[in-house]
Amino acid sequence: MIVTRSLFRLAVGAAAGYLFAVRPWHLRWGADDSEVHGGMAGDDLIRVPQHQATRAVTIDAPPATVWAWLVQLGGYTPGYGHAPPPSHPQS
């Protein structure tokens, strides 16, 4: 009975620690106050959101370079439409 009570207290403590310390950090990871409280695309579509999270990454590169990288990650290859090129030659 003592072990069960101790495990319950440990679980409650871990859940409280996550809710009050870790979760707020997760919901705004990498974003500063102006990004968290500023407007974003699509804010006019939903007036009262049920969930809100703002995450950000700072990249030290010009926007054109970042955009080209994002397009490449998305699988778009010029000359092949929106599908990546075949990984093996066609026979």
XYZ file of N, CA, C and O in Angstrom:
364
model
N 0.824 -1.184 0.000
C 0.000 0.000 0.000
C 0.874 1.257 0.000
O 0.539 2.227 -0.662
N 1.994 1.215 0.700
C 2.890 2.364 0.752
C 3.523 2.590 -0.618
O 3.669 3.721 -1.064
N 3.874 1.504 -1.319
C 4.475 1.628 -2.648
C 3.463 2.226 -3.630
O 3.800 3.109 -4.424
N 2.218 1.795 -3.560
C 1.181 2.315 -4.441
C 0.972 3.801 -4.208
O 0.862 4.582 -5.155
N 0.937 4.221 -2.978
C 0.756 5.628 -2.639
C 1.957 6.442 -3.116
O 1.803 7.542 -3.650
N 3.157 5.898 -2.973
C 4.356 6.595 -3.429
C 4.371 6.736 -4.952
O 4.746 7.789 -5.468
N 3.977 5.683 -5.663
C 3.910 5.757 -7.120
C 2.859 6.760 -7.578
O 3.061 7.497 -8.548
N 1.741 6.805 -6.869
C 0.699 7.773 -7.196
C 1.216 9.196 -7.000
O 1.017 10.065 -7.850
N 1.892 9.442 -5.896
C 2.452 10.778 -5.632
C 3.507 11.143 -6.681
O 3.571 12.284 -7.127
N 4.311 10.200 -7.081
C 5.315 10.435 -8.110
C 4.640 10.792 -9.443
O 5.055 11.737 -10.121
N 3.590 10.057 -9.803
C 2.875 10.333 -11.056
C 2.208 11.700 -11.023
O 2.275 12.457 -11.995
N 1.594 12.041 -9.909
C 0.946 13.349 -9.779
C 1.989 14.460 -9.833
O 1.804 15.485 -10.490
N 3.115 14.271 -9.175
C 4.191 15.262 -9.196
C 4.770 15.440 -10.591
O 5.043 16.561 -11.032
N 4.958 14.340 -11.314
C 5.482 14.427 -12.674
C 4.496 15.133 -13.602
O 4.890 15.970 -14.419
N 3.216 14.828 -13.464
C 2.197 15.486 -14.287
C 2.133 16.977 -13.980
O 2.062 17.806 -14.888
N 2.183 17.337 -12.719
C 2.153 18.759 -12.335
C 3.405 19.476 -12.831
O 3.331 20.598 -13.335
N 4.547 18.839 -12.713
C 5.783 19.431 -13.211
C 5.727 19.675 -14.702
O 6.158 20.724 -15.196
N 5.171 18.723 -15.449
C 5.037 18.898 -16.890
C 4.077 20.042 -17.208
O 4.377 20.912 -18.018
N 2.903 20.041 -16.561
C 1.888 21.052 -16.869
C 2.334 22.468 -16.532
O 2.018 23.415 -17.251
N 3.071 22.638 -15.434
C 3.423 23.982 -14.989
C 4.808 24.444 -15.410
O 5.076 25.639 -15.441
N 5.698 23.531 -15.764
C 7.065 23.939 -16.106
C 7.420 23.639 -17.560
O 7.935 24.498 -18.264
N 7.133 22.460 -18.035
C 7.586 22.049 -19.362
C 6.609 22.456 -20.459
O 7.025 22.973 -21.503
N 5.315 22.265 -20.267
C 4.334 22.538 -21.318
C 4.328 24.000 -21.767
O 4.297 24.265 -22.972
N 4.355 24.987 -20.873
C 4.406 26.375 -21.354
C 5.627 26.636 -22.235
O 5.543 27.374 -23.221
N 6.739 26.034 -21.915
C 7.948 26.175 -22.728
C 7.751 25.510 -24.089
O 8.130 26.057 -25.116
N 7.125 24.333 -24.111
C 6.868 23.633 -25.377
C 5.950 24.432 -26.293
O 6.107 24.409 -27.507
N 4.957 25.118 -25.729
C 3.980 25.838 -26.538
C 4.550 27.083 -27.199
O 3.932 27.642 -28.100
N 5.701 27.575 -26.755
C 6.305 28.753 -27.374
C 7.793 28.557 -27.634
O 8.563 29.511 -27.645
N 8.191 27.353 -27.920
C 9.583 26.990 -28.126
C 10.212 27.830 -29.230
O 9.737 27.858 -30.356
N 11.260 28.558 -28.910
C 12.014 29.339 -29.875
C 11.416 30.682 -30.246
O 12.046 31.456 -30.953
N 10.210 30.985 -29.823
C 9.540 32.235 -30.196
C 9.696 33.271 -29.091
O 9.640 32.945 -27.911
N 9.884 34.539 -29.501
C 9.942 35.603 -28.503
C 8.537 36.170 -28.292
O 7.576 35.758 -28.938
N 8.397 37.116 -27.361
C 7.078 37.649 -27.008
C 6.356 38.283 -28.195
O 5.143 38.142 -28.330
N 7.092 38.990 -29.067
C 6.434 39.628 -30.210
C 5.868 38.588 -31.174
O 4.817 38.806 -31.782
N 6.527 37.453 -31.326
C 6.025 36.394 -32.200
C 4.836 35.673 -31.574
O 3.879 35.308 -32.259
N 4.875 35.474 -30.263
C 3.787 34.772 -29.581
C 2.508 35.610 -29.599
O 1.419 35.092 -29.852
N 2.633 36.914 -29.354
C 1.449 37.768 -29.232
C 1.091 38.489 -30.523
O 0.062 39.149 -30.590
N 1.901 38.377 -31.562
C 1.624 39.034 -32.835
C 0.633 38.248 -33.675
O 0.312 37.101 -33.403
N 0.146 38.903 -34.725
C -0.803 38.257 -35.620
C -0.103 37.306 -36.581
O 1.075 37.474 -36.908
N -0.840 36.299 -37.011
C -0.301 35.327 -37.961
C -1.341 35.072 -39.040
O -2.530 35.341 -38.853
N -0.890 34.544 -40.158
C -1.802 34.215 -41.248
C -2.848 33.212 -40.767
O -2.525 32.225 -40.118
N -4.106 33.483 -41.065
C -5.189 32.594 -40.661
C -5.855 32.980 -39.362
O -6.864 32.383 -38.991
N -5.333 33.978 -38.661
C -5.959 34.404 -37.401
C -7.378 34.918 -37.624
O -8.216 34.838 -36.723
N -7.657 35.454 -38.800
C -8.993 35.972 -39.083
C -10.008 34.854 -39.341
O -11.215 35.088 -39.305
N -9.549 33.647 -39.562
C -10.453 32.536 -39.839
C -11.078 31.951 -38.575
O -12.218 31.509 -38.587
N -10.324 31.943 -37.487
C -10.811 31.381 -36.221
C -10.631 32.444 -35.144
O -9.509 32.783 -34.769
N -11.730 32.981 -34.656
C -11.671 34.080 -33.679
C -11.220 33.620 -32.290
O -10.448 34.285 -31.629
N -11.748 32.493 -31.830
C -11.414 31.984 -30.498
C -10.860 30.568 -30.646
O -11.605 29.596 -30.655
N -9.536 30.429 -30.752
C -8.965 29.085 -30.936
C -9.066 28.256 -29.656
O -9.050 28.781 -28.545
N -9.172 26.961 -29.810
C -9.191 26.063 -28.662
C -7.784 25.743 -28.190
O -7.584 25.363 -27.048
N -6.814 25.885 -29.076
C -5.424 25.570 -28.744
C -4.537 26.569 -29.469
O -4.801 26.925 -30.609
N -3.507 27.044 -28.796
C -2.601 27.992 -29.423
C -1.168 27.638 -29.059
O -0.833 27.503 -27.888
N -0.331 27.500 -30.086
C 1.090 27.229 -29.893
C 1.862 27.974 -30.971
O 1.449 27.998 -32.125
N 2.944 28.610 -30.587
C 3.797 29.319 -31.533
C 5.216 28.820 -31.338
O 5.780 28.949 -30.256
N 5.774 28.245 -32.382
C 7.156 27.768 -32.332
C 7.932 28.468 -33.430
O 7.387 28.774 -34.485
N 9.198 28.735 -33.192
C 9.984 29.487 -34.164
C 11.408 28.954 -34.233
O 11.915 28.361 -33.283
N 12.025 29.207 -35.378
C 13.423 28.861 -35.595
C 14.061 30.058 -36.275
O 13.503 30.619 -37.216
N 15.229 30.464 -35.804
C 15.955 31.563 -36.415
C 17.043 30.990 -37.313
O 17.850 30.173 -36.868
N 17.031 31.411 -38.564
C 18.008 30.925 -39.535
C 18.796 32.120 -40.042
O 18.216 33.086 -40.533
N 20.107 32.072 -39.933
C 20.967 33.167 -40.365
C 21.314 32.992 -41.839
O 22.404 32.544 -42.195
N 20.344 33.313 -42.702
C 20.530 33.190 -44.152
C 19.522 34.102 -44.834
O 18.478 34.420 -44.264
N 19.789 34.513 -46.073
C 18.826 35.343 -46.798
C 17.547 34.560 -47.111
O 17.593 33.337 -47.290
N 16.398 35.246 -47.181
C 15.125 34.554 -47.437
C 15.127 33.701 -48.703
O 14.543 32.625 -48.720
N 15.779 34.143 -49.772
C 15.785 33.358 -51.015
C 16.462 32.008 -50.814
O 16.018 30.980 -51.337
N 17.516 31.985 -50.035
C 18.223 30.732 -49.761
C 17.359 29.799 -48.917
O 17.280 28.600 -49.174
N 16.696 30.371 -47.911
C 15.832 29.559 -47.040
C 14.667 28.994 -47.847
O 14.309 27.828 -47.715
N 14.060 29.825 -48.702
C 12.922 29.363 -49.501
C 13.337 28.222 -50.433
O 12.625 27.225 -50.557
N 14.485 28.351 -51.087
C 14.961 27.277 -51.972
C 15.162 25.983 -51.190
O 14.836 24.886 -51.667
N 15.652 26.091 -49.991
C 15.860 24.915 -49.139
C 14.521 24.287 -48.750
O 14.353 23.070 -48.785
N 13.538 25.129 -48.389
C 12.222 24.606 -48.018
C 11.539 23.920 -49.194
O 10.908 22.877 -49.037
N 11.668 24.494 -50.384
C 11.079 23.874 -51.574
C 11.717 22.512 -51.821
O 11.044 21.536 -52.147
N 13.021 22.425 -51.637
C 13.724 21.156 -51.828
C 13.248 20.120 -50.808
O 13.026 18.953 -51.147
N 13.045 20.536 -49.558
C 12.546 19.609 -48.540
C 11.136 19.137 -48.852
O 10.759 18.020 -48.530
N 10.347 20.007 -49.513
C 8.980 19.655 -49.860
C 8.876 18.650 -50.984
O 7.793 18.171 -51.296
N 9.968 18.306 -51.629
C 9.945 17.288 -52.666
C 9.773 17.826 -54.071
O 9.699 17.059 -55.017
N 9.696 19.162 -54.231
C 9.544 19.726 -55.572
C 10.905 19.815 -56.228
O 11.833 20.387 -55.690
N 11.027 19.241 -57.413
C 12.261 19.308 -58.179
C 11.936 19.934 -59.528
O 11.086 19.404 -60.244
N 12.559 21.056 -59.869
C 12.254 21.687 -61.152
C 12.429 20.709 -62.311
O 13.377 19.943 -62.357
N 11.483 20.748 -63.235
C 11.537 19.861 -64.392
C 10.784 18.562 -64.194
O 10.554 17.823 -65.136
N 10.388 18.266 -62.970
C 9.694 17.007 -62.684
C 8.290 17.236 -62.129
O 7.661 16.330 -61.637
N 7.802 18.464 -62.165
C 6.495 18.744 -61.581
C 6.582 18.698 -60.071
O 7.590 19.062 -59.483
N 5.526 18.224 -59.434
C 5.500 18.186 -57.970
C 5.907 16.835 -57.400
O 5.805 16.609 -56.221
N 6.344 15.939 -58.218
C 6.797 14.636 -57.735
C 8.316 14.577 -57.835
O 8.901 15.092 -58.776
N 8.974 13.979 -56.869
C 10.422 13.850 -56.957
C 10.820 12.946 -58.117
O 10.027 12.112 -58.563
N 12.021 13.108 -58.630
C 12.450 12.259 -59.750
C 12.554 10.800 -59.317
O 12.704 10.508 -58.130
N 12.460 9.872 -60.260
C 12.572 8.459 -59.895
C 13.958 8.167 -59.320
O 14.952 8.751 -59.746
N 14.023 7.263 -58.374
C 15.297 6.955 -57.728
C 16.117 5.956 -58.528
O 17.273 5.740 -58.242
N 15.528 5.335 -59.535
C 16.249 4.379 -60.374
C 15.889 4.659 -61.833
O 14.808 5.138 -62.142
N 16.793 4.364 -62.754
C 16.510 4.639 -64.165
C 15.373 3.773 -64.690
O 15.226 2.623 -64.305
N 14.575 4.375 -65.594
C 13.483 3.644 -66.213
C 14.037 2.768 -67.342
O 14.913 3.172 -68.078
N 13.514 1.568 -67.496
C 13.977 0.662 -68.565
C 13.017 0.682 -69.714
O 11.870 0.763 -69.598
